[in-house]
Coordinates of C-alpha atoms in Angstrom, one line a residue:
X1 CA 300.6 181.6 92.5
X2 CA 297.2 180.1 91.8
X3 CA 295.0 182.9 90.7
X4 CA 291.4 182.7 89.3
X5 CA 290.9 184.6 86.1
X6 CA 287.8 186.5 84.7
X7 CA 287.8 189.9 86.3
X8 CA 287.3 188.7 89.8
X9 CA 283.8 187.2 89.2
X10 CA 283.1 183.9 90.8
X11 CA 282.2 181.0 88.4
X12 CA 278.5 180.3 87.9
X13 CA 277.0 176.9 88.5
X14 CA 278.8 174.3 86.2
X15 CA 280.9 177.1 84.7
X16 CA 284.5 176.4 83.9
X17 CA 287.0 178.7 85.8
X18 CA 290.5 179.0 84.3
X19 CA 293.4 179.2 86.7
X20 CA 297.1 179.7 86.2
X21 CA 299.4 177.2 88.0
X22 CA 303.2 177.7 87.9
X23 CA 305.0 174.6 86.9
X24 CA 308.8 175.1 87.1
X25 CA 309.7 177.9 84.7
X26 CA 306.3 178.0 83.0
X27 CA 302.7 178.6 83.8
X28 CA 300.1 176.0 83.1
X29 CA 296.5 177.0 82.5
X30 CA 294.0 174.6 84.1
X31 CA 290.2 174.3 84.4
X32 CA 288.2 174.1 87.6
X33 CA 284.5 173.3 87.4
X34 CA 282.2 175.0 89.9
X35 CA 279.7 172.8 91.8
X36 CA 276.1 173.9 91.8
X37 CA 274.2 175.1 94.8
X38 CA 276.7 174.7 97.6
X39 CA 274.9 176.0 100.6
X40 CA 275.8 174.0 103.7
X41 CA 279.5 174.3 103.9
X42 CA 282.1 174.7 106.7
X43 CA 285.8 175.2 107.1
X44 CA 287.1 172.5 109.4
X45 CA 290.5 172.1 111.0
X46 CA 291.8 168.6 110.3
X47 CA 295.3 168.9 111.7
X48 CA 297.0 171.4 114.0
X49 CA 296.6 173.0 117.4
X50 CA 293.0 173.8 116.8
X51 CA 292.0 170.4 115.4
X52 CA 288.3 169.9 115.4
X53 CA 287.4 173.6 115.2
X54 CA 285.0 174.5 112.5
X55 CA 283.2 177.6 111.2
X56 CA 280.2 177.7 108.9
X57 CA 280.4 179.5 105.6
X58 CA 277.2 181.5 104.8
X59 CA 276.5 182.7 101.3
X60 CA 278.3 186.0 100.5
X61 CA 279.7 186.4 104.0
X62 CA 283.5 186.5 104.2
X63 CA 285.2 184.3 106.9
X64 CA 288.8 185.2 107.9
X65 CA 291.3 182.7 109.2
X66 CA 294.3 183.7 111.1
X67 CA 296.0 184.0 114.5
X68 CA 294.4 187.2 115.6
X69 CA 291.5 186.8 118.1
X70 CA 289.0 188.6 115.9
X71 CA 289.2 186.1 113.1
X72 CA 286.1 183.9 112.7
X73 CA 288.4 180.9 112.7
X74 CA 291.4 181.6 115.0
X75 CA 294.4 179.4 114.6
X76 CA 296.9 179.4 117.5
X77 CA 299.7 178.6 115.2
X78 CA 303.0 180.6 115.1
X79 CA 303.3 180.0 111.4
X80 CA 300.0 181.6 110.6
X81 CA 299.7 185.3 110.0
X82 CA 297.4 187.6 111.9
X83 CA 295.0 187.6 109.0
X84 CA 296.0 184.7 106.8
X85 CA 293.3 183.7 104.4
X86 CA 289.6 184.6 103.7
X87 CA 286.9 182.2 102.6
X88 CA 283.7 183.2 101.0
X89 CA 280.8 180.9 99.9
X90 CA 279.6 182.1 96.4
X91 CA 276.8 180.9 94.2
X92 CA 278.8 178.0 92.7
X93 CA 281.9 177.5 94.8
X94 CA 284.1 178.7 97.7
X95 CA 286.4 181.6 97.1
X96 CA 289.8 181.3 98.7
X97 CA 291.8 184.5 99.0
X98 CA 295.2 184.8 100.6
X99 CA 295.6 188.0 102.6
X100 CA 299.3 188.5 101.8
X101 CA 300.2 186.1 104.5
X102 CA 303.9 185.5 105.4
X103 CA 304.0 181.8 104.8
X104 CA 301.2 181.5 102.1
X105 CA 298.2 179.4 101.6
X106 CA 298.6 176.1 99.7
X107 CA 296.5 173.6 97.9
X108 CA 298.8 170.6 97.6
X109 CA 302.1 171.9 96.5
X110 CA 300.7 175.0 94.8
X111 CA 300.7 178.4 96.6
X112 CA 297.3 180.0 96.3
X113 CA 296.7 183.7 95.8
X114 CA 293.0 183.5 94.8
X115 CA 291.0 180.5 93.6
X116 CA 287.5 179.0 93.6
X117 CA 287.3 175.5 95.0
X118 CA 284.8 172.8 95.8
X119 CA 284.1 171.0 99.1
X120 CA 286.7 168.4 99.8
X121 CA 289.5 170.7 99.0
X122 CA 292.3 170.8 101.7
X123 CA 294.2 174.0 102.4
X124 CA 297.6 174.2 104.2
X125 CA 297.6 177.4 106.3
X126 CA 301.0 177.6 108.0
X127 CA 301.3 174.3 109.9
X128 CA 297.6 173.8 110.1
X129 CA 295.4 171.8 107.7
X130 CA 291.9 173.2 106.9
X131 CA 289.4 171.4 104.8
X132 CA 286.3 172.8 103.0
X133 CA 283.5 170.4 103.8
X134 CA 279.9 170.1 102.7
X135 CA 278.3 168.9 105.9
X136 CA 274.7 168.5 104.9
X137 CA 272.3 168.7 102.0
X138 CA 269.0 170.5 101.6
X139 CA 268.1 173.7 103.4
X140 CA 270.7 176.2 104.3
X141 CA 271.8 176.7 108.0
X142 CA 269.1 178.3 110.1
X143 CA 271.2 181.5 110.7
X144 CA 271.3 182.1 107.0
X145 CA 267.6 182.2 106.5
X146 CA 266.2 185.7 106.1
X147 CA 262.7 186.5 107.5
X148 CA 261.5 189.6 105.6
X149 CA 259.2 190.5 108.5
X150 CA 262.1 190.7 110.9
X151 CA 264.2 193.1 108.9
X152 CA 264.9 196.4 110.6
X153 CA 265.0 199.4 108.3
X154 CA 268.1 201.6 108.4
X155 CA 267.7 205.2 107.4
X156 CA 268.6 205.8 103.7
X157 CA 269.4 202.1 103.1
X158 CA 267.8 200.0 100.4
X159 CA 267.8 196.5 101.6
X160 CA 265.7 194.2 99.5
X161 CA 268.4 191.5 98.9
X162 CA 269.2 189.0 101.7
X163 CA 272.8 190.2 101.9
X164 CA 271.7 193.9 102.6
X165 CA 269.0 192.7 105.0
X166 CA 271.7 191.2 107.1
X167 CA 273.7 194.4 106.9
X168 CA 270.6 196.4 107.9
X169 CA 270.0 194.2 111.0
X170 CA 273.7 194.4 111.9
X171 CA 273.7 198.2 111.7
X172 CA 270.5 198.4 113.8
X173 CA 272.1 196.2 116.5
X174 CA 275.4 198.2 116.5
X175 CA 273.5 201.5 116.8
X176 CA 272.4 200.5 120.3
X177 CA 276.1 200.5 121.5
X178 CA 279.0 202.9 121.2
X179 CA 281.6 200.4 119.8
X180 CA 283.9 201.6 117.1
X181 CA 282.8 200.2 113.7
X182 CA 284.8 199.5 110.5
X183 CA 282.8 199.4 107.3
X184 CA 284.5 197.5 104.5
X185 CA 283.4 197.5 100.9
X186 CA 284.3 198.5 97.4
X187 CA 284.2 202.1 96.2
X188 CA 280.6 203.4 95.8
X189 CA 278.9 200.7 97.9
X190 CA 277.3 203.2 100.3
X191 CA 279.7 203.2 103.3
X192 CA 278.8 206.8 104.2
X193 CA 275.1 206.0 104.0
X194 CA 275.6 203.2 106.5
X195 CA 277.7 205.4 108.8
X196 CA 274.9 208.0 108.8
X197 CA 272.4 205.3 109.5
X198 CA 274.4 204.2 112.5
X199 CA 274.4 207.8 113.7
X200 CA 270.7 208.3 113.1
X201 CA 269.7 205.1 114.9
X202 CA 271.9 205.9 117.9
X203 CA 271.4 208.0 121.0
X204 CA 273.8 210.5 119.4
X205 CA 271.4 211.4 116.5
X206 CA 270.9 215.0 117.8
X207 CA 274.6 215.6 118.0
X208 CA 277.1 216.4 115.1
X209 CA 278.0 213.9 112.4
X210 CA 281.5 214.9 111.2
X211 CA 283.1 213.4 108.0
X212 CA 286.8 213.3 107.3
X213 CA 287.9 211.9 103.9
X214 CA 291.4 210.6 104.7
X215 CA 292.0 210.0 101.0
X216 CA 291.2 213.4 99.5
X217 CA 293.6 215.7 101.2
X218 CA 297.4 216.2 101.6
X219 CA 298.9 214.3 104.5
X220 CA 300.1 217.5 106.0
X221 CA 296.4 218.7 106.3
X222 CA 294.9 215.5 107.7
X223 CA 296.2 216.0 111.3
X224 CA 294.8 219.5 111.3
X225 CA 291.4 218.3 109.9
X226 CA 291.2 215.6 112.6
X227 CA 292.6 217.4 115.7
X228 CA 292.6 221.1 114.8
X229 CA 295.5 223.5 115.2
X230 CA 296.7 226.5 117.1
X231 CA 297.6 229.8 115.6
X232 CA 301.1 229.6 114.1
X233 CA 301.3 225.8 114.3
X234 CA 302.5 225.7 110.6
X235 CA 302.8 228.0 107.6
X236 CA 299.4 229.4 106.8
X237 CA 297.9 228.7 110.2
X238 CA 296.8 232.3 110.8
X239 CA 294.2 231.4 113.5
X240 CA 293.2 228.6 115.7
X241 CA 290.9 225.9 114.3
X242 CA 288.8 223.1 115.8
X243 CA 289.2 219.7 114.2
X244 CA 286.6 217.0 113.5
X245 CA 287.0 215.3 116.9
X246 CA 286.4 218.7 118.7
X247 CA 283.5 219.7 116.4
X248 CA 281.9 216.3 116.7
X249 CA 281.9 216.1 120.5
X250 CA 278.9 214.1 121.7
X251 CA 278.3 212.8 118.2
X252 CA 279.9 210.6 115.5
X253 CA 283.1 211.1 113.6
X254 CA 283.2 209.2 110.3
X255 CA 286.7 208.5 108.9
X256 CA 286.3 207.7 105.3
X257 CA 289.1 205.8 103.4
X258 CA 290.9 205.2 106.7
X259 CA 293.3 202.9 104.8
X260 CA 294.9 206.1 103.2
X261 CA 295.8 207.5 106.7
X262 CA 299.6 208.1 106.7
X263 CA 301.6 205.7 108.9
X264 CA 303.0 208.6 111.0
X265 CA 299.5 209.8 111.9
X266 CA 298.2 206.5 113.0
X267 CA 299.7 206.6 116.5
X268 CA 297.8 210.0 117.0
X269 CA 294.5 208.4 116.0
X270 CA 295.2 205.4 118.2
X271 CA 295.8 207.7 121.2
X272 CA 292.4 209.3 120.7
X273 CA 290.6 205.9 120.5
X274 CA 292.4 204.6 123.6
X275 CA 292.4 207.6 125.9
X276 CA 289.6 209.8 124.4
X277 CA 291.9 212.7 124.7
X278 CA 294.0 214.6 122.1
X279 CA 296.0 217.8 121.5
X280 CA 295.6 220.2 118.7
X281 CA 298.5 220.5 116.2
X282 CA 300.9 222.9 117.8
X283 CA 299.0 222.8 121.1
X284 CA 300.0 221.7 124.6
X285 CA 296.6 221.3 126.3
X286 CA 294.9 218.0 126.2
X287 CA 291.2 218.0 125.4
X288 CA 288.8 215.3 126.4
X289 CA 286.3 214.2 123.7
X290 CA 283.2 212.0 123.6
X291 CA 282.7 210.7 120.1
X292 CA 281.7 207.5 118.4
X293 CA 284.2 206.6 115.6
X294 CA 283.0 204.9 112.4
X295 CA 285.7 204.2 109.8
X296 CA 285.4 203.0 106.3
X297 CA 287.8 201.6 103.6
X298 CA 287.8 199.8 100.3
X299 CA 291.1 198.3 101.2
X300 CA 291.5 195.1 103.2
X301 CA 293.4 196.4 106.2
X302 CA 294.2 192.9 107.4
X303 CA 296.5 192.6 104.4
X304 CA 298.0 196.0 105.4
X305 CA 298.7 194.8 109.0
X306 CA 300.5 191.8 107.6
X307 CA 302.7 193.9 105.4
X308 CA 303.3 196.6 108.1
X309 CA 301.7 199.5 106.2
X310 CA 298.9 199.8 108.7
X311 CA 299.3 199.4 112.5
X312 CA 297.8 196.2 113.8
X313 CA 296.9 197.8 117.2
X314 CA 295.0 200.6 115.4
X315 CA 293.2 198.0 113.3
X316 CA 292.1 196.2 116.4
X317 CA 290.7 199.5 117.8
X318 CA 288.9 200.3 114.6
X319 CA 287.5 196.9 113.9
X320 CA 285.8 196.2 117.2
X321 CA 282.8 195.5 114.9
X322 CA 283.5 194.9 111.2
X323 CA 280.7 195.2 108.6
X324 CA 281.3 194.0 105.1
X325 CA 279.1 195.6 102.4
X326 CA 278.6 193.4 99.3
X327 CA 279.1 195.0 95.9
X328 CA 276.1 195.9 93.8
X329 CA 276.7 193.1 91.3
X330 CA 276.2 190.5 94.1
X331 CA 272.8 192.0 95.0
X332 CA 270.9 192.7 91.8
X333 CA 267.6 192.6 93.8
X334 CA 268.5 196.1 95.1
X335 CA 268.9 197.7 91.7
X336 CA 265.2 198.4 90.8
X337 CA 264.4 199.9 94.2
X338 CA 267.6 202.0 94.1
X339 CA 266.6 203.2 90.6
X340 CA 263.2 204.2 91.9
X341 CA 264.7 206.0 94.9
X342 CA 267.2 207.9 92.8
X343 CA 264.6 208.8 90.1
X344 CA 262.3 210.2 92.8
X345 CA 265.0 212.2 94.5
X346 CA 266.3 213.7 91.2
X347 CA 262.9 214.5 89.6
X348 CA 260.7 215.1 92.7
X349 CA 258.2 212.7 91.2
X350 CA 257.4 209.7 93.5
X351 CA 256.2 207.8 90.4
X352 CA 259.2 208.5 88.2
X353 CA 260.5 205.4 86.5
X354 CA 263.1 206.2 83.8
X355 CA 263.7 202.6 82.7
X356 CA 261.4 199.9 81.3
X357 CA 261.6 196.3 82.4
X358 CA 264.0 195.2 79.6
X359 CA 266.4 198.0 80.6
X360 CA 266.2 197.1 84.3
X361 CA 266.9 193.5 83.5
X362 CA 270.0 194.5 81.6
X363 CA 271.1 196.8 84.4
X364 CA 270.8 193.9 86.8
X365 CA 273.5 192.0 84.9
X366 CA 275.9 194.9 84.5
X367 CA 279.2 194.6 86.5
X368 CA 278.9 198.1 88.2
X369 CA 282.5 198.7 89.0
X370 CA 281.4 202.0 90.6
X371 CA 278.6 200.2 92.5
X372 CA 275.7 202.3 93.8
X373 CA 277.3 205.6 93.0
X374 CA 277.7 204.6 89.4
X375 CA 274.1 203.5 89.2
X376 CA 273.0 206.9 90.6
X377 CA 275.0 208.6 87.8
X378 CA 273.3 206.5 85.2
X379 CA 269.8 207.4 86.6
X380 CA 270.8 211.1 86.8
X381 CA 271.8 211.1 83.2
X382 CA 268.5 209.4 82.2
X383 CA 266.4 211.9 84.1
X384 CA 268.3 214.8 82.7
X385 CA 268.3 213.7 79.1
X386 CA 264.9 212.0 79.1
X387 CA 266.3 208.8 77.6
X388 CA 269.1 206.3 78.1
X389 CA 271.1 204.3 75.5
X390 CA 270.8 200.8 76.9
X391 CA 274.0 199.7 75.1
X392 CA 275.9 202.6 76.8
X393 CA 274.7 201.7 80.3
X394 CA 275.5 198.1 79.7
X395 CA 278.8 198.4 78.0
X396 CA 279.7 196.1 75.2
X397 CA 278.6 192.5 75.1
X398 CA 281.9 191.5 76.8
X399 CA 281.4 194.1 79.5
X400 CA 284.3 196.4 78.5
X401 CA 284.3 200.1 79.1
X402 CA 285.6 200.6 75.6
X403 CA 282.3 199.1 74.3
X404 CA 280.3 201.7 76.3
X405 CA 282.2 204.5 74.5
X406 CA 281.5 202.9 71.1
X407 CA 277.8 202.5 71.9
X408 CA 277.3 206.1 73.0
X409 CA 279.1 207.6 70.0
X410 CA 278.2 205.1 67.3
X411 CA 275.3 203.0 68.7
X412 CA 274.2 200.0 66.7
X413 CA 274.3 201.8 63.3
X414 CA 277.6 203.7 63.6
X415 CA 277.6 207.2 62.4
X416 CA 273.8 207.3 61.9
X417 CA 273.3 206.9 65.7
X418 CA 275.8 209.7 66.4
X419 CA 273.9 212.2 64.3
X420 CA 270.7 211.5 66.1
X421 CA 272.0 214.0 68.6
X422 CA 273.0 217.7 68.2
X423 CA 276.7 218.1 67.9
X424 CA 277.2 219.5 71.3
X425 CA 275.3 216.7 73.0
X426 CA 277.0 214.0 71.0
X427 CA 280.4 215.5 71.8
X428 CA 279.5 215.7 75.5
X429 CA 278.3 212.1 75.6
X430 CA 281.5 211.0 73.9
X431 CA 283.7 212.9 76.4
X432 CA 281.7 211.4 79.4
X433 CA 282.1 207.9 78.0
X434 CA 285.8 208.4 77.3
X435 CA 286.4 209.7 80.9
X436 CA 284.6 206.8 82.5
X437 CA 286.3 204.2 80.3
X438 CA 289.8 205.8 80.9
X439 CA 289.3 206.2 84.7
X440 CA 287.9 202.7 85.1
X441 CA 290.8 201.1 83.4
X442 CA 293.3 203.4 85.1
X443 CA 292.1 202.7 88.7
X444 CA 291.9 199.0 88.0
X445 CA 295.5 198.9 86.8
X446 CA 296.6 200.9 89.8
X447 CA 294.8 198.8 92.3
X448 CA 292.4 201.6 93.3
X449 CA 295.4 203.6 94.5
X450 CA 294.6 207.3 93.7
X451 CA 298.1 208.6 94.2
X452 CA 299.6 206.0 91.8
X453 CA 296.7 206.6 89.3
X454 CA 297.4 210.4 89.4
X455 CA 301.1 209.8 88.8
X456 CA 300.4 207.5 85.9
X457 CA 297.9 209.9 84.3
X458 CA 300.1 212.9 85.0
X459 CA 297.4 214.9 86.6
X460 CA 296.9 216.5 90.1
X461 CA 295.5 214.0 92.6
X462 CA 292.6 216.3 93.7
X463 CA 291.5 216.7 90.1
X464 CA 291.6 213.0 89.6
X465 CA 289.5 212.4 92.7
X466 CA 287.0 214.9 91.5
X467 CA 286.7 213.0 88.2
X468 CA 286.4 209.7 90.0
X469 CA 283.5 211.1 92.1
X470 CA 281.9 212.6 89.0
X471 CA 281.7 209.2 87.4
X472 CA 280.8 207.3 90.5
X473 CA 284.1 205.5 90.7
X474 CA 285.0 206.6 94.2

């Protein structure tokens, strides 16, 4: 596999990106240099059934390529998976990410898992040849320009960066319809905030907004939470109970972490989306329901449909409209207004500003694996303690969580910095830093799979989830 290294961050302008290329029985490490300021780029079909088709790549917006009709570049090729490969124009290059396709994505004779490439690179996608082309120089395409005066505000959403302005406009447009929406983004990017904004901007704003976290409860309880149950339906069902679809009649049902929904429950959800009718667990009477469904996930469900762990027909029903939320590290312009918003909410002071300019600048370069939720926790800590150790918020110079622990406990002068705090406070800081460092590494190793992480850590899954939320990692 060809896989870019460096923690998943795209190479900066003229930065060298190291890649691993298998060569026989060994792996060769090679260098790929990014090209500066690629802005007018397209993916063009050079050879295949769809020869001549092209799709523009706009900065930060993912373009999927595959045989399914909802891809931005659809290839009517039997050797191409439903969702085959994703292309994203970054600051210095084009990210190519294979979506666990059956036949793979190739650059020459090398099968690609993830890489950053320059215009002129040719990809083999099944039997189709796609080339990344820089079709013009100068200004970006018209549809990538952002007019600040045309931005529509979404309730609760901070949208100073161009990427989030596009998201805000998309949410405002979608709110005028009743289509099912799938929100895709990393943990902590604010998917529930966007779901609530969709609800508040819609005609359903005066009706219920029901939230079901499909990743935080046992599989046996999810069906009851979604559809309700009758008395005696299962052990412990001592009375009847209305589920989220019933309680949310006329309003919106938000299905968080839909990617965790067990495979055997997916047909039941598909039935509700198709027929707008359902039965309670243990019931025989069908109930009609009028709800708008908004789902969210940090997983790429297109991969899951390729591997059979998520039903393709359910994905089609959920992703009638798909909104991708960029991670916080890709929109540093939003950090200062987010800090001001959180400080005001937590302190009640509209002029509260817990960080000076130097600290804000440092926060804008932080990786933020927990995204907006992690940032809120940092601000909450600063408001509560009256100060913030900049090294602790930033991590070590190499961005490691272990460096954050060392900074909080030892600071720049080792033991002297530790005794600047009373024993209880120093101990509490060390515990918090340890938990965050441990959980960050644990979830990264386990691919954000909470069940696997709980098994590896030998702790109960609900307790692990509570810790992840505490530290803004879920």
